mmCIF file of C-alpha atoms in Angstrom:
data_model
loop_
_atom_site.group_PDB
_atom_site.id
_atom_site.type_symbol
_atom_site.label_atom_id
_atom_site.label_comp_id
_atom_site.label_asym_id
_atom_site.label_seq_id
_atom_site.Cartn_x
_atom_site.Cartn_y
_atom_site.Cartn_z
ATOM 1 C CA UNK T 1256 143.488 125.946 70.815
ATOM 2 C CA UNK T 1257 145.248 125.414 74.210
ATOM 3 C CA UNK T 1258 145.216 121.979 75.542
ATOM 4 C CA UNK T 1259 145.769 121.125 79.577
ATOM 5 C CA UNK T 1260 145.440 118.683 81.481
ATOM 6 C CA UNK T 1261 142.823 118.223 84.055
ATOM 7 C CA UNK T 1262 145.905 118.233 87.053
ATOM 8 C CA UNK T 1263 146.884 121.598 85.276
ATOM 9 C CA UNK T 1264 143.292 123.375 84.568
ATOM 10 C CA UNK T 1265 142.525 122.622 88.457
ATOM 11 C CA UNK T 1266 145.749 124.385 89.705
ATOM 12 C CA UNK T 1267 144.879 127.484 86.970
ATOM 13 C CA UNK T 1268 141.423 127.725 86.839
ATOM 14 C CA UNK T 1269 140.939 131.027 87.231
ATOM 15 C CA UNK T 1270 143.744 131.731 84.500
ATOM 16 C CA UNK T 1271 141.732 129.541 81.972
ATOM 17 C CA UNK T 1272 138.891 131.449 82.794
ATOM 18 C CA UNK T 1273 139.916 134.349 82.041
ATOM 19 C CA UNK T 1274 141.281 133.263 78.869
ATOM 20 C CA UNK T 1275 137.710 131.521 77.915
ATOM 21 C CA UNK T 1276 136.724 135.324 78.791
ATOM 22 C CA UNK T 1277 138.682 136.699 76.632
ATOM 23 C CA UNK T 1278 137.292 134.509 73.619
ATOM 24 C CA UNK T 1279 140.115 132.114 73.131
ATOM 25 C CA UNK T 1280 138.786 127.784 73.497
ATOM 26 C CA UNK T 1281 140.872 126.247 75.873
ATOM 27 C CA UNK T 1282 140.439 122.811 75.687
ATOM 28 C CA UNK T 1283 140.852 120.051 78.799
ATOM 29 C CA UNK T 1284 142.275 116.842 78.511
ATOM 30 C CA UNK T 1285 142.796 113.383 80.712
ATOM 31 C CA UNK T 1286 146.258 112.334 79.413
ATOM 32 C CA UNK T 1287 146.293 112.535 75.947
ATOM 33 C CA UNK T 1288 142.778 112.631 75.299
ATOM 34 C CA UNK T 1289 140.283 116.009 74.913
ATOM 35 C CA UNK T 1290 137.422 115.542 76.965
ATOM 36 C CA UNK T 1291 135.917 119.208 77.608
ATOM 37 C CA UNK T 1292 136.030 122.639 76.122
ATOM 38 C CA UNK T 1293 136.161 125.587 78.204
ATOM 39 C CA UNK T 1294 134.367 128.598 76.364
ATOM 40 C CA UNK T 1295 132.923 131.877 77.520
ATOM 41 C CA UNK T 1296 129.492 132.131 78.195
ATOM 42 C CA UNK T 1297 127.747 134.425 76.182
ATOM 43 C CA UNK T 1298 124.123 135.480 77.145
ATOM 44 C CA UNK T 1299 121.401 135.563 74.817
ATOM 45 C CA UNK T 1300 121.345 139.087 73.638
ATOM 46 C CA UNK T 1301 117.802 140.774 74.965
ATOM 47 C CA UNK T 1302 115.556 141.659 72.109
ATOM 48 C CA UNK T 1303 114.655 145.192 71.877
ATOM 49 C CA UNK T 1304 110.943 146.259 73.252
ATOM 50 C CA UNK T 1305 108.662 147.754 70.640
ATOM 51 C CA UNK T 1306 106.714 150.648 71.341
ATOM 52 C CA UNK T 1307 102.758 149.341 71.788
ATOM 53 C CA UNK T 1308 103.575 145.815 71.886
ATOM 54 C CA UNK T 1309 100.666 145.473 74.030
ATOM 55 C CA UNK T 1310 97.868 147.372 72.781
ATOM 56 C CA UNK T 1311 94.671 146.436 72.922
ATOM 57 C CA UNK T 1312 96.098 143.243 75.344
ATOM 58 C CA UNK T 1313 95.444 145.109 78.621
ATOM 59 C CA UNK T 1314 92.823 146.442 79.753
ATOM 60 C CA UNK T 1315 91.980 149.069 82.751
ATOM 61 C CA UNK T 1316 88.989 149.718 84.660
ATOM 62 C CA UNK T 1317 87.576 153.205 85.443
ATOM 63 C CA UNK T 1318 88.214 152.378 88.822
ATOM 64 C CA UNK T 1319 91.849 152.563 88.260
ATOM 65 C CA UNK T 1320 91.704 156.532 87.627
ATOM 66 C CA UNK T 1321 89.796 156.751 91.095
ATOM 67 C CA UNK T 1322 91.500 157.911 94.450
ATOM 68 C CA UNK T 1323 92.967 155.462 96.931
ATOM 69 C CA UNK T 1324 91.218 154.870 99.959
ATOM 70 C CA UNK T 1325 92.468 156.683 103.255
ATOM 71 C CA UNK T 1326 93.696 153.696 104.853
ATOM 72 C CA UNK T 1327 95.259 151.899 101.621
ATOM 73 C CA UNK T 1328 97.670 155.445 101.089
ATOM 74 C CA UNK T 1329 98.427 155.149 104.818
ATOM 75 C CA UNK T 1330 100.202 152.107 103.936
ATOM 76 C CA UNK T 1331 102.205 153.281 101.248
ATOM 77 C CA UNK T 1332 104.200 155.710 104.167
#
């Protein structure tokens, strides 16, 4: 794991970004002494939708099948 210094890290930020990008740690350090870790961030991976996850949880009106009204459709132009 890398180690720089917080003078260094502020002059090549976006270097040690791209480096936390590319899945290596890169560690920061005032002096001798670690202080932060710069890792990539890595989003939560979205959890696949499954096919009637809602039935039976919604429910829809006969009224919903009807026609708009004249002046609501003029709206939608």
């Amino acid at each position: 794991m890398p180690t720089y210094t917080i003078h260094d890290a502020k002059t090549n930020l976006s270097k040690l970004i791209a480096r936390a990008e590319a899945g290596e740690e890169v560690v920061l350090a005032r002096g001798k002494e670690p202080v932060a870790k710069l890792i990539a961030f890595s989003a939560k991976p979205k959890a696949k939708r499954k096919f009637g996850a809602l039935k039976g949880k919604i429910k829809i009106g006969p009224e919903f099948f009807e026609p708009l009204p004249e002046e609501e459709l003029k709206l939608w132009e």
